[in-house]
Amino acid sequence: MNIYYSLLIVGLLGFSISVQAKDQRIDPTIEHGATVFNQRCTLCHGNVGMGDGLLSRLVPDYPNTNLRNHTEGKDPDSIREAIIYGGQKGILDERMPPYGDELTWLEIESLVVFMRLFYRDAERAIAVLGSTHIPKKPSREIGRAIYKGRCILCHGPEGDGKGKMAKIIKNPPPFNFQYSRLPDAMMLDIIRTGGEAVGRSPKMPPFGEELSESDIKSLILYVKGFRE
Ligand code: HEC
Ligand code: HEC
């Protein structure tokens, strides 16, 4: 085949792919924002945004993360800035992580519409949050999403116990899942009731009040994937 002809085909293909991508772009929704909030923001801001997340309760002198007492703007631009840059611009506390590189455009814009509803009518926003907790069949995909929001800061992206929080959690450090051999039933227990209740470190928090059994089973599927 002639080289120019091949280039033309490649060009046309690229064109049709970009047209398709544009057509598939869905509008941001409050429901999608609530789902992302559930997965990514509750560790610090709490299940209903009131600042009672596990991390804020566990770490001494953690800044107040109650979003009802927000200090920065409620307008879409300020919310978007907070999510994209976190504390990097020196306006918010540096412990608010930047999500610009981690979340897609659709996820960020959906969070913005969700947060606007939260500031306007917190009761309704909380009701939407609740409705996104529909029980699903356990899966590694769900496990991965929950892991990113609730476990990664300690156990790390590779499950090797080298998350960002690991610097301050020692003796024992967050477990390296590559070496984990716990049977499923015992994993379920430690995730549900926390380390202390099963005679292990209290620094492994209990998740039983915030995660359903199905969520925990999804996590177990995902975490076992790190094993060697
Ligand atoms: C690791 C903990 C942590 C996580 C996870 C986190 N935040 Fe924050 N967030 C903070 C802290 C700390 C602050 C700063 C509080 C302050 O400066 O008073 C903050 C502040 C904010 C603010 C500004 C509030 C104000 O005072 O106006 C918004 C909006 C916000 N976060 C949204 C989110 C969203 C949306 C997510 C999930 C994508 C998220 N946060 C995840 C810790 C976190
Ligand atoms: C605040 C830090 C922290 C967070 C967040 C955290 N963990 Fe842990 N985790 C630990 C520590 C520390 C240990 C080690 C406990 C010990 O060895 O006594 C541990 C141990 C474990 C173990 C035991 C592994 C084994 O084989 O013995 C499992 C399973 C586990 N964590 C799952 C999770 C899951 C799933 C999440 C998220 C839902 C999570 N952890 C969130 C700190 C954390």
PDB file of C-alpha atoms and ligand atoms in Angstrom:
ATOM      1  CA  MET A   1       0.000   0.000   0.000  1.00  0.00           C
ATOM      2  CA  ASN A   2       1.174   3.468  -0.844  1.00  0.00           C
ATOM      3  CA  ILE A   3       2.584   5.373   2.171  1.00  0.00           C
ATOM      4  CA  TYR A   4       0.403   8.443   1.562  1.00  0.00           C
ATOM      5  CA  TYR A   5      -2.642   6.262   1.414  1.00  0.00           C
ATOM      6  CA  SER A   6      -1.755   4.683   4.799  1.00  0.00           C
ATOM      7  CA  LEU A   7      -1.187   8.121   6.325  1.00  0.00           C
ATOM      8  CA  LEU A   8      -4.585   9.209   5.059  1.00  0.00           C
ATOM      9  CA  ILE A   9      -6.232   6.200   6.713  1.00  0.00           C
ATOM     10  CA  VAL A  10      -4.413   6.841  10.003  1.00  0.00           C
ATOM     11  CA  GLY A  11      -5.494  10.484   9.824  1.00  0.00           C
ATOM     12  CA  LEU A  12      -9.112   9.575   9.168  1.00  0.00           C
ATOM     13  CA  LEU A  13      -9.073   7.038  11.987  1.00  0.00           C
ATOM     14  CA  GLY A  14      -7.710   9.631  14.408  1.00  0.00           C
ATOM     15  CA  PHE A  15     -10.395  12.044  13.287  1.00  0.00           C
ATOM     16  CA  SER A  16     -13.223   9.587  13.797  1.00  0.00           C
ATOM     17  CA  ILE A  17     -11.876   8.584  17.226  1.00  0.00           C
ATOM     18  CA  SER A  18     -11.783  12.195  18.390  1.00  0.00           C
ATOM     19  CA  VAL A  19     -15.288  12.829  17.068  1.00  0.00           C
ATOM     20  CA  GLN A  20     -16.495   9.752  18.896  1.00  0.00           C
ATOM     21  CA  ALA A  21     -14.795  10.785  22.158  1.00  0.00           C
ATOM     22  CA  LYS A  22     -16.544  14.126  21.982  1.00  0.00           C
ATOM     23  CA  ASP A  23     -19.936  12.561  21.381  1.00  0.00           C
ATOM     24  CA  GLN A  24     -19.501  10.234  24.327  1.00  0.00           C
ATOM     25  CA  ARG A  25     -18.781  13.065  26.721  1.00  0.00           C
ATOM     26  CA  ILE A  26     -21.606  12.938  29.263  1.00  0.00           C
ATOM     27  CA  ASP A  27     -22.739  15.868  31.357  1.00  0.00           C
ATOM     28  CA  PRO A  28     -21.643  16.127  34.991  1.00  0.00           C
ATOM     29  CA  THR A  29     -24.351  15.049  37.437  1.00  0.00           C
ATOM     30  CA  ILE A  30     -24.914  15.400  41.157  1.00  0.00           C
ATOM     31  CA  GLU A  31     -25.276  11.598  41.455  1.00  0.00           C
ATOM     32  CA  HIS A  32     -21.933  10.961  39.801  1.00  0.00           C
ATOM     33  CA  GLY A  33     -20.366  13.615  42.051  1.00  0.00           C
ATOM     34  CA  ALA A  34     -21.839  11.895  45.114  1.00  0.00           C
ATOM     35  CA  THR A  35     -20.383   8.560  43.998  1.00  0.00           C
ATOM     36  CA  VAL A  36     -16.920  10.078  43.581  1.00  0.00           C
ATOM     37  CA  PHE A  37     -17.275  11.834  46.943  1.00  0.00           C
ATOM     38  CA  ASN A  38     -18.149   8.503  48.590  1.00  0.00           C
ATOM     39  CA  GLN A  39     -15.097   6.890  47.051  1.00  0.00           C
ATOM     40  CA  ARG A  40     -12.524   9.633  47.415  1.00  0.00           C
ATOM     41  CA  CYS A  41     -13.389  12.251  49.988  1.00  0.00           C
ATOM     42  CA  THR A  42     -14.972  10.567  52.999  1.00  0.00           C
ATOM     43  CA  LEU A  43     -11.696   9.397  54.574  1.00  0.00           C
ATOM     44  CA  CYS A  44     -11.106  12.971  55.756  1.00  0.00           C
ATOM     45  CA  HIS A  45     -14.388  14.811  55.279  1.00  0.00           C
ATOM     46  CA  GLY A  46     -16.532  12.016  56.721  1.00  0.00           C
ATOM     47  CA  ASN A  47     -19.404   9.991  55.313  1.00  0.00           C
ATOM     48  CA  VAL A  48     -21.663  13.026  55.101  1.00  0.00           C
ATOM     49  CA  GLY A  49     -19.073  15.786  54.790  1.00  0.00           C
ATOM     50  CA  MET A  50     -19.189  16.734  58.457  1.00  0.00           C
ATOM     51  CA  GLY A  51     -15.474  16.302  59.000  1.00  0.00           C
ATOM     52  CA  ASP A  52     -15.641  13.110  61.013  1.00  0.00           C
ATOM     53  CA  GLY A  53     -13.612  11.027  58.566  1.00  0.00           C
ATOM     54  CA  LEU A  54     -11.386   8.317  59.997  1.00  0.00           C
ATOM     55  CA  LEU A  55      -8.203  10.173  59.216  1.00  0.00           C
ATOM     56  CA  SER A  56      -9.321  13.379  60.857  1.00  0.00           C
ATOM     57  CA  ARG A  57     -10.280  11.403  63.950  1.00  0.00           C
ATOM     58  CA  LEU A  58      -7.090   9.343  63.996  1.00  0.00           C
ATOM     59  CA  VAL A  59      -4.423  11.975  63.433  1.00  0.00           C
ATOM     60  CA  PRO A  60      -3.890  14.382  66.330  1.00  0.00           C
ATOM     61  CA  ASP A  61      -4.364  18.101  65.504  1.00  0.00           C
ATOM     62  CA  TYR A  62      -5.876  17.320  62.120  1.00  0.00           C
ATOM     63  CA  PRO A  63      -7.491  20.457  60.643  1.00  0.00           C
ATOM     64  CA  ASN A  64     -11.251  20.705  60.776  1.00  0.00           C
ATOM     65  CA  THR A  65     -12.581  19.105  57.602  1.00  0.00           C
ATOM     66  CA  ASN A  66     -16.247  19.785  58.216  1.00  0.00           C
ATOM     67  CA  LEU A  67     -17.402  21.073  54.856  1.00  0.00           C
ATOM     68  CA  ARG A  68     -20.358  22.765  56.503  1.00  0.00           C
ATOM     69  CA  ASN A  69     -17.928  25.190  58.144  1.00  0.00           C
ATOM     70  CA  HIS A  70     -16.160  25.894  54.874  1.00  0.00           C
ATOM     71  CA  THR A  71     -14.058  29.012  54.901  1.00  0.00           C
ATOM     72  CA  GLU A  72     -13.325  29.417  51.187  1.00  0.00           C
ATOM     73  CA  GLY A  73     -15.783  30.347  48.444  1.00  0.00           C
ATOM     74  CA  LYS A  74     -18.900  28.380  47.599  1.00  0.00           C
ATOM     75  CA  ASP A  75     -18.807  29.415  43.947  1.00  0.00           C
ATOM     76  CA  PRO A  76     -17.941  26.811  41.266  1.00  0.00           C
ATOM     77  CA  ASP A  77     -14.488  28.312  40.603  1.00  0.00           C
ATOM     78  CA  SER A  78     -13.379  28.131  44.239  1.00  0.00           C
ATOM     79  CA  ILE A  79     -14.695  24.578  44.612  1.00  0.00           C
ATOM     80  CA  ARG A  80     -12.965  23.527  41.381  1.00  0.00           C
ATOM     81  CA  GLU A  81      -9.685  25.141  42.533  1.00  0.00           C
ATOM     82  CA  ALA A  82      -9.905  23.379  45.899  1.00  0.00           C
ATOM     83  CA  ILE A  83     -10.348  19.992  44.199  1.00  0.00           C
ATOM     84  CA  ILE A  84      -7.737  20.457  41.458  1.00  0.00           C
ATOM     85  CA  TYR A  85      -4.973  22.090  43.520  1.00  0.00           C
ATOM     86  CA  GLY A  86      -5.852  21.057  47.085  1.00  0.00           C
ATOM     87  CA  GLY A  87      -3.528  22.808  49.529  1.00  0.00           C
ATOM     88  CA  GLN A  88      -0.834  23.431  46.886  1.00  0.00           C
ATOM     89  CA  LYS A  89      -1.737  27.073  46.398  1.00  0.00           C
ATOM     90  CA  GLY A  90      -1.337  27.936  50.059  1.00  0.00           C
ATOM     91  CA  ILE A  91      -5.002  28.904  50.478  1.00  0.00           C
ATOM     92  CA  LEU A  92      -6.211  25.643  51.983  1.00  0.00           C
ATOM     93  CA  ASP A  93      -4.343  23.546  54.501  1.00  0.00           C
ATOM     94  CA  GLU A  94      -1.663  21.484  52.738  1.00  0.00           C
ATOM     95  CA  ARG A  95      -3.304  18.287  53.914  1.00  0.00           C
ATOM     96  CA  MET A  96      -6.100  18.733  51.368  1.00  0.00           C
ATOM     97  CA  PRO A  97      -4.683  16.614  48.486  1.00  0.00           C
ATOM     98  CA  PRO A  98      -4.657  17.878  44.870  1.00  0.00           C
ATOM     99  CA  TYR A  99      -6.880  15.817  42.554  1.00  0.00           C
ATOM    100  CA  GLY A 100      -6.092  17.530  39.229  1.00  0.00           C
ATOM    101  CA  ASP A 101      -3.969  14.612  38.017  1.00  0.00           C
ATOM    102  CA  GLU A 102      -6.074  11.853  39.510  1.00  0.00           C
ATOM    103  CA  LEU A 103      -9.638  12.567  38.544  1.00  0.00           C
ATOM    104  CA  THR A 104     -11.111  12.986  35.073  1.00  0.00           C
ATOM    105  CA  TRP A 105     -12.750  16.176  33.857  1.00  0.00           C
ATOM    106  CA  LEU A 106     -16.170  14.544  34.311  1.00  0.00           C
ATOM    107  CA  GLU A 107     -15.397  13.445  37.884  1.00  0.00           C
ATOM    108  CA  ILE A 108     -14.157  16.911  38.879  1.00  0.00           C
ATOM    109  CA  GLU A 109     -17.102  18.748  37.317  1.00  0.00           C
ATOM    110  CA  SER A 110     -19.540  16.266  38.879  1.00  0.00           C
ATOM    111  CA  LEU A 111     -17.915  16.884  42.274  1.00  0.00           C
ATOM    112  CA  VAL A 112     -18.345  20.620  41.689  1.00  0.00           C
ATOM    113  CA  VAL A 113     -22.105  20.290  41.069  1.00  0.00           C
ATOM    114  CA  PHE A 114     -22.408  17.935  44.025  1.00  0.00           C
ATOM    115  CA  MET A 115     -20.516  20.314  46.351  1.00  0.00           C
ATOM    116  CA  ARG A 116     -22.691  23.228  45.199  1.00  0.00           C
ATOM    117  CA  LEU A 117     -25.784  21.276  46.210  1.00  0.00           C
ATOM    118  CA  PHE A 118     -24.065  20.427  49.508  1.00  0.00           C
ATOM    119  CA  TYR A 119     -23.467  24.097  50.303  1.00  0.00           C
ATOM    120  CA  ARG A 120     -26.991  25.061  49.226  1.00  0.00           C
ATOM    121  CA  ASP A 121     -28.951  22.227  50.794  1.00  0.00           C
ATOM    122  CA  ALA A 122     -26.834  19.805  52.836  1.00  0.00           C
ATOM    123  CA  GLU A 123     -29.804  17.565  53.731  1.00  0.00           C
ATOM    124  CA  ARG A 124     -30.574  16.887  50.090  1.00  0.00           C
ATOM    125  CA  ALA A 125     -26.909  16.321  49.259  1.00  0.00           C
ATOM    126  CA  ILE A 126     -26.646  13.796  52.096  1.00  0.00           C
ATOM    127  CA  ALA A 127     -29.750  12.006  50.813  1.00  0.00           C
ATOM    128  CA  VAL A 128     -28.110  11.689  47.392  1.00  0.00           C
ATOM    129  CA  LEU A 129     -24.937  10.376  49.054  1.00  0.00           C
ATOM    130  CA  GLY A 130     -27.021   7.709  50.794  1.00  0.00           C
ATOM    131  CA  SER A 131     -28.742   6.675  47.576  1.00  0.00           C
ATOM    132  CA  THR A 132     -25.415   5.974  45.862  1.00  0.00           C
ATOM    133  CA  HIS A 133     -24.717   3.216  48.416  1.00  0.00           C
ATOM    134  CA  ILE A 134     -26.699   0.659  46.434  1.00  0.00           C
ATOM    135  CA  PRO A 135     -25.483  -2.833  47.322  1.00  0.00           C
ATOM    136  CA  LYS A 136     -23.673  -4.451  44.448  1.00  0.00           C
ATOM    137  CA  LYS A 137     -22.139  -7.830  43.816  1.00  0.00           C
ATOM    138  CA  PRO A 138     -18.571  -7.734  45.193  1.00  0.00           C
ATOM    139  CA  SER A 139     -15.961  -7.095  42.499  1.00  0.00           C
ATOM    140  CA  ARG A 140     -12.300  -6.164  42.221  1.00  0.00           C
ATOM    141  CA  GLU A 141     -13.328  -2.999  40.361  1.00  0.00           C
ATOM    142  CA  ILE A 142     -15.424  -1.760  43.294  1.00  0.00           C
ATOM    143  CA  GLY A 143     -12.629  -2.866  45.632  1.00  0.00           C
ATOM    144  CA  ARG A 144     -10.104  -0.808  43.692  1.00  0.00           C
ATOM    145  CA  ALA A 145     -12.254   2.330  43.918  1.00  0.00           C
ATOM    146  CA  ILE A 146     -12.825   1.972  47.668  1.00  0.00           C
ATOM    147  CA  TYR A 147      -9.156   1.141  48.204  1.00  0.00           C
ATOM    148  CA  LYS A 148      -8.113   4.369  46.488  1.00  0.00           C
ATOM    149  CA  GLY A 149     -10.305   6.392  48.789  1.00  0.00           C
ATOM    150  CA  ARG A 150      -9.755   4.650  52.101  1.00  0.00           C
ATOM    151  CA  CYS A 151      -6.695   2.432  52.174  1.00  0.00           C
ATOM    152  CA  ILE A 152      -4.140   3.852  49.745  1.00  0.00           C
ATOM    153  CA  LEU A 153      -2.854   6.576  52.054  1.00  0.00           C
ATOM    154  CA  CYS A 154      -1.531   3.929  54.443  1.00  0.00           C
ATOM    155  CA  HIS A 155      -1.142   0.723  52.424  1.00  0.00           C
ATOM    156  CA  GLY A 156       0.106   2.510  49.274  1.00  0.00           C
ATOM    157  CA  PRO A 157      -0.770   2.326  45.571  1.00  0.00           C
ATOM    158  CA  GLU A 158       1.165  -0.947  45.210  1.00  0.00           C
ATOM    159  CA  GLY A 159      -0.223  -2.432  48.425  1.00  0.00           C
ATOM    160  CA  ASP A 160       3.293  -2.555  49.835  1.00  0.00           C
ATOM    161  CA  GLY A 161       2.513  -0.466  52.919  1.00  0.00           C
ATOM    162  CA  LYS A 162       4.276   2.624  51.560  1.00  0.00           C
ATOM    163  CA  GLY A 163       1.380   5.075  51.400  1.00  0.00           C
ATOM    164  CA  LYS A 164       1.824   8.777  52.135  1.00  0.00           C
ATOM    165  CA  MET A 165       0.676   8.296  55.723  1.00  0.00           C
ATOM    166  CA  ALA A 166       3.137   5.472  56.325  1.00  0.00           C
ATOM    167  CA  LYS A 167       5.746   8.022  57.425  1.00  0.00           C
ATOM    168  CA  ILE A 168       3.797   8.647  60.597  1.00  0.00           C
ATOM    169  CA  ILE A 169       2.486   5.118  61.131  1.00  0.00           C
ATOM    170  CA  LYS A 170       5.212   2.864  62.465  1.00  0.00           C
ATOM    171  CA  ASN A 171       5.612  -0.114  64.797  1.00  0.00           C
ATOM    172  CA  PRO A 172       3.946  -1.784  63.013  1.00  0.00           C
ATOM    173  CA  PRO A 173       3.778  -0.002  59.651  1.00  0.00           C
ATOM    174  CA  PRO A 174       0.746  -0.484  57.385  1.00  0.00           C
ATOM    175  CA  PHE A 175       0.844  -4.117  56.294  1.00  0.00           C
ATOM    176  CA  ASN A 176       2.586  -5.019  53.036  1.00  0.00           C
ATOM    177  CA  PHE A 177      -0.144  -6.995  51.249  1.00  0.00           C
ATOM    178  CA  GLN A 178       2.402  -8.810  49.093  1.00  0.00           C
ATOM    179  CA  TYR A 179       3.208 -10.884  52.185  1.00  0.00           C
ATOM    180  CA  SER A 180      -0.345 -11.164  53.477  1.00  0.00           C
ATOM    181  CA  ARG A 181      -1.658 -14.711  53.791  1.00  0.00           C
ATOM    182  CA  LEU A 182      -4.678 -14.085  56.039  1.00  0.00           C
ATOM    183  CA  PRO A 183      -7.719 -16.214  55.163  1.00  0.00           C
ATOM    184  CA  ASP A 184     -10.718 -14.231  53.834  1.00  0.00           C
ATOM    185  CA  ALA A 185     -12.742 -14.554  57.042  1.00  0.00           C
ATOM    186  CA  MET A 186      -9.929 -13.016  59.103  1.00  0.00           C
ATOM    187  CA  MET A 187      -9.413 -10.225  56.563  1.00  0.00           C
ATOM    188  CA  LEU A 188     -13.108  -9.479  56.826  1.00  0.00           C
ATOM    189  CA  ASP A 189     -12.776  -9.264  60.619  1.00  0.00           C
ATOM    190  CA  ILE A 190      -9.776  -6.937  60.721  1.00  0.00           C
ATOM    191  CA  ILE A 191     -11.257  -4.609  58.081  1.00  0.00           C
ATOM    192  CA  ARG A 192     -14.633  -4.555  59.828  1.00  0.00           C
ATOM    193  CA  THR A 193     -13.567  -4.310  63.469  1.00  0.00           C
ATOM    194  CA  GLY A 194     -10.092  -2.778  63.109  1.00  0.00           C
ATOM    195  CA  GLY A 195      -6.719  -4.024  64.345  1.00  0.00           C
ATOM    196  CA  GLU A 196      -7.263  -3.559  68.057  1.00  0.00           C
ATOM    197  CA  ALA A 197     -10.360  -5.755  68.247  1.00  0.00           C
ATOM    198  CA  VAL A 198      -8.415  -8.694  66.785  1.00  0.00           C
ATOM    199  CA  GLY A 199      -5.303  -8.196  68.915  1.00  0.00           C
ATOM    200  CA  ARG A 200      -3.360  -6.282  66.278  1.00  0.00           C
ATOM    201  CA  SER A 201      -2.356  -2.636  65.965  1.00  0.00           C
ATOM    202  CA  PRO A 202      -5.048  -0.016  66.708  1.00  0.00           C
ATOM    203  CA  LYS A 203      -3.615   1.985  63.806  1.00  0.00           C
ATOM    204  CA  MET A 204      -5.493  -0.287  61.438  1.00  0.00           C
ATOM    205  CA  PRO A 205      -8.885   1.476  61.713  1.00  0.00           C
ATOM    206  CA  PRO A 206     -12.312  -0.230  61.858  1.00  0.00           C
ATOM    207  CA  PHE A 207     -14.399   0.255  58.714  1.00  0.00           C
ATOM    208  CA  GLY A 208     -17.500  -1.729  59.726  1.00  0.00           C
ATOM    209  CA  GLU A 209     -19.629   1.356  60.279  1.00  0.00           C
ATOM    210  CA  GLU A 210     -18.934   2.869  56.918  1.00  0.00           C
ATOM    211  CA  LEU A 211     -18.556  -0.063  54.586  1.00  0.00           C
ATOM    212  CA  SER A 212     -21.100  -2.768  53.848  1.00  0.00           C
ATOM    213  CA  GLU A 213     -20.119  -6.434  53.936  1.00  0.00           C
ATOM    214  CA  SER A 214     -20.281  -6.399  50.149  1.00  0.00           C
ATOM    215  CA  ASP A 215     -17.844  -3.431  50.016  1.00  0.00           C
ATOM    216  CA  ILE A 216     -15.439  -5.271  52.333  1.00  0.00           C
ATOM    217  CA  LYS A 217     -15.647  -8.398  50.169  1.00  0.00           C
ATOM    218  CA  SER A 218     -14.782  -6.256  47.144  1.00  0.00           C
ATOM    219  CA  LEU A 219     -11.776  -4.901  49.052  1.00  0.00           C
ATOM    220  CA  ILE A 220     -10.632  -8.415  49.933  1.00  0.00           C
ATOM    221  CA  LEU A 221     -10.780  -9.403  46.252  1.00  0.00           C
ATOM    222  CA  TYR A 222      -8.729  -6.352  45.336  1.00  0.00           C
ATOM    223  CA  VAL A 223      -6.182  -6.606  48.168  1.00  0.00           C
ATOM    224  CA  LYS A 224      -5.516 -10.295  47.471  1.00  0.00           C
ATOM    225  CA  GLY A 225      -4.443  -9.233  43.981  1.00  0.00           C
ATOM    226  CA  PHE A 226      -1.274  -7.722  45.534  1.00  0.00           C
ATOM    227  CA  ARG A 227      -0.126 -11.117  46.857  1.00  0.00           C
ATOM    228  CA  GLU A 228       2.923 -12.654  45.282  1.00  0.00           C
TER     229      GLU A 228
HETATM  230  C1  HEC B   1      -6.389  13.417  53.155  1.00  0.00           C
HETATM  231  C2  HEC B   1      -7.538  14.161  53.636  1.00  0.00           C
HETATM  232  C3  HEC B   1      -8.485  14.800  52.646  1.00  0.00           C
HETATM  233  C4  HEC B   1      -9.109  14.192  51.560  1.00  0.00           C
HETATM  234  C5  HEC B   1      -8.997  12.740  51.110  1.00  0.00           C
HETATM  235  C6  HEC B   1      -9.921  15.220  50.950  1.00  0.00           C
HETATM  236  N1  HEC B   1      -9.806  16.402  51.630  1.00  0.00           N
HETATM  237 FE1  HEC B   1     -10.753  18.166  51.182  1.00  0.00          FE
HETATM  238  N2  HEC B   1      -9.775  19.081  52.720  1.00  0.00           N
HETATM  239  C7  HEC B   1      -8.873  18.459  53.585  1.00  0.00           C
HETATM  240  C8  HEC B   1      -8.303  19.466  54.450  1.00  0.00           C
HETATM  241  C9  HEC B   1      -7.255  19.201  55.526  1.00  0.00           C
HETATM  242  C10 HEC B   1      -8.891  20.700  54.077  1.00  0.00           C
HETATM  243  C11 HEC B   1      -8.551  22.087  54.581  1.00  0.00           C
HETATM  244  C12 HEC B   1      -9.334  22.564  55.703  1.00  0.00           C
HETATM  245  C13 HEC B   1      -8.870  23.968  56.007  1.00  0.00           C
HETATM  246  O1  HEC B   1      -7.971  24.502  55.325  1.00  0.00           O
HETATM  247  O2  HEC B   1      -9.443  24.534  56.914  1.00  0.00           O
HETATM  248  C14 HEC B   1      -9.815  20.413  52.983  1.00  0.00           C
HETATM  249  C15 HEC B   1     -10.599  21.385  52.354  1.00  0.00           C
HETATM  250  C16 HEC B   1     -11.489  21.121  51.315  1.00  0.00           C
HETATM  251  C17 HEC B   1     -12.339  22.114  50.693  1.00  0.00           C
HETATM  252  C18 HEC B   1     -12.416  23.593  51.039  1.00  0.00           C
HETATM  253  C19 HEC B   1     -13.325  23.755  52.190  1.00  0.00           C
HETATM  254  C20 HEC B   1     -13.435  25.184  52.598  1.00  0.00           C
HETATM  255  O3  HEC B   1     -13.067  25.481  53.730  1.00  0.00           O
HETATM  256  O4  HEC B   1     -13.936  25.964  51.811  1.00  0.00           O
HETATM  257  C21 HEC B   1     -13.083  21.470  49.735  1.00  0.00           C
HETATM  258  C22 HEC B   1     -14.134  22.083  48.807  1.00  0.00           C
HETATM  259  C23 HEC B   1     -12.676  20.093  49.763  1.00  0.00           C
HETATM  260  N3  HEC B   1     -11.726  19.906  50.733  1.00  0.00           N
HETATM  261  C24 HEC B   1     -13.206  19.122  48.946  1.00  0.00           C
HETATM  262  C25 HEC B   1     -12.727  17.807  48.895  1.00  0.00           C
HETATM  263  C26 HEC B   1     -13.179  16.840  47.921  1.00  0.00           C
HETATM  264  C27 HEC B   1     -14.269  17.093  46.896  1.00  0.00           C
HETATM  265  C28 HEC B   1     -12.463  15.701  48.154  1.00  0.00           C
HETATM  266  C29 HEC B   1     -12.510  14.386  47.390  1.00  0.00           C
HETATM  267  C30 HEC B   1     -12.202  14.470  45.975  1.00  0.00           C
HETATM  268  C31 HEC B   1     -11.569  15.950  49.275  1.00  0.00           C
HETATM  269  N4  HEC B   1     -11.757  17.246  49.686  1.00  0.00           N
HETATM  270  C32 HEC B   1     -10.713  15.021  49.825  1.00  0.00           C
HETATM  271  C33 HEC B   1      -8.540  17.128  53.620  1.00  0.00           C
HETATM  272  C34 HEC B   1      -8.934  16.187  52.680  1.00  0.00           C
HETATM  273  C1  HEC B   2      -4.349   4.772  59.097  1.00  0.00           C
HETATM  274  C2  HEC B   2      -3.626   3.756  58.360  1.00  0.00           C
HETATM  275  C3  HEC B   2      -4.401   2.585  57.783  1.00  0.00           C
HETATM  276  C4  HEC B   2      -5.490   2.650  56.941  1.00  0.00           C
HETATM  277  C5  HEC B   2      -6.230   3.885  56.433  1.00  0.00           C
HETATM  278  C6  HEC B   2      -5.795   1.271  56.600  1.00  0.00           C
HETATM  279  N1  HEC B   2      -4.933   0.425  57.213  1.00  0.00           N
HETATM  280 FE1  HEC B   2      -4.948  -1.619  57.067  1.00  0.00          FE
HETATM  281  N2  HEC B   2      -3.409  -1.727  58.376  1.00  0.00           N
HETATM  282  C7  HEC B   2      -2.765  -0.653  58.955  1.00  0.00           C
HETATM  283  C8  HEC B   2      -1.745  -1.132  59.843  1.00  0.00           C
HETATM  284  C9  HEC B   2      -0.803  -0.258  60.687  1.00  0.00           C
HETATM  285  C10 HEC B   2      -1.777  -2.545  59.782  1.00  0.00           C
HETATM  286  C11 HEC B   2      -0.882  -3.544  60.511  1.00  0.00           C
HETATM  287  C12 HEC B   2      -1.556  -4.038  61.757  1.00  0.00           C
HETATM  288  C13 HEC B   2      -0.706  -5.014  62.490  1.00  0.00           C
HETATM  289  O1  HEC B   2       0.156  -5.657  61.859  1.00  0.00           O
HETATM  290  O2  HEC B   2      -0.899  -5.159  63.706  1.00  0.00           O
HETATM  291  C14 HEC B   2      -2.843  -2.894  58.850  1.00  0.00           C
HETATM  292  C15 HEC B   2      -3.206  -4.197  58.530  1.00  0.00           C
HETATM  293  C16 HEC B   2      -4.183  -4.546  57.621  1.00  0.00           C
HETATM  294  C17 HEC B   2      -4.568  -5.898  57.266  1.00  0.00           C
HETATM  295  C18 HEC B   2      -3.977  -7.184  57.811  1.00  0.00           C
HETATM  296  C19 HEC B   2      -3.133  -7.858  56.746  1.00  0.00           C
HETATM  297  C20 HEC B   2      -2.556  -9.167  57.196  1.00  0.00           C
HETATM  298  O3  HEC B   2      -2.370 -10.031  56.312  1.00  0.00           O
HETATM  299  O4  HEC B   2      -2.265  -9.348  58.371  1.00  0.00           O
HETATM  300  C21 HEC B   2      -5.563  -5.812  56.333  1.00  0.00           C
HETATM  301  C22 HEC B   2      -6.284  -6.946  55.618  1.00  0.00           C
HETATM  302  C23 HEC B   2      -5.790  -4.406  56.117  1.00  0.00           C
HETATM  303  N3  HEC B   2      -4.956  -3.659  56.901  1.00  0.00           N
HETATM  304  C24 HEC B   2      -6.720  -3.920  55.214  1.00  0.00           C
HETATM  305  C25 HEC B   2      -7.011  -2.565  55.057  1.00  0.00           C
HETATM  306  C26 HEC B   2      -8.025  -2.091  54.153  1.00  0.00           C
HETATM  307  C27 HEC B   2      -8.834  -2.948  53.208  1.00  0.00           C
HETATM  308  C28 HEC B   2      -8.060  -0.738  54.324  1.00  0.00           C
HETATM  309  C29 HEC B   2      -9.013   0.254  53.661  1.00  0.00           C
HETATM  310  C30 HEC B   2     -10.427  -0.043  53.794  1.00  0.00           C
HETATM  311  C31 HEC B   2      -7.068  -0.375  55.314  1.00  0.00           C
HETATM  312  N4  HEC B   2      -6.446  -1.520  55.728  1.00  0.00           N
HETATM  313  C32 HEC B   2      -6.821   0.927  55.739  1.00  0.00           C
HETATM  314  C33 HEC B   2      -3.028   0.690  58.735  1.00  0.00           C
HETATM  315  C34 HEC B   2      -4.065   1.181  57.948  1.00  0.00           C
END
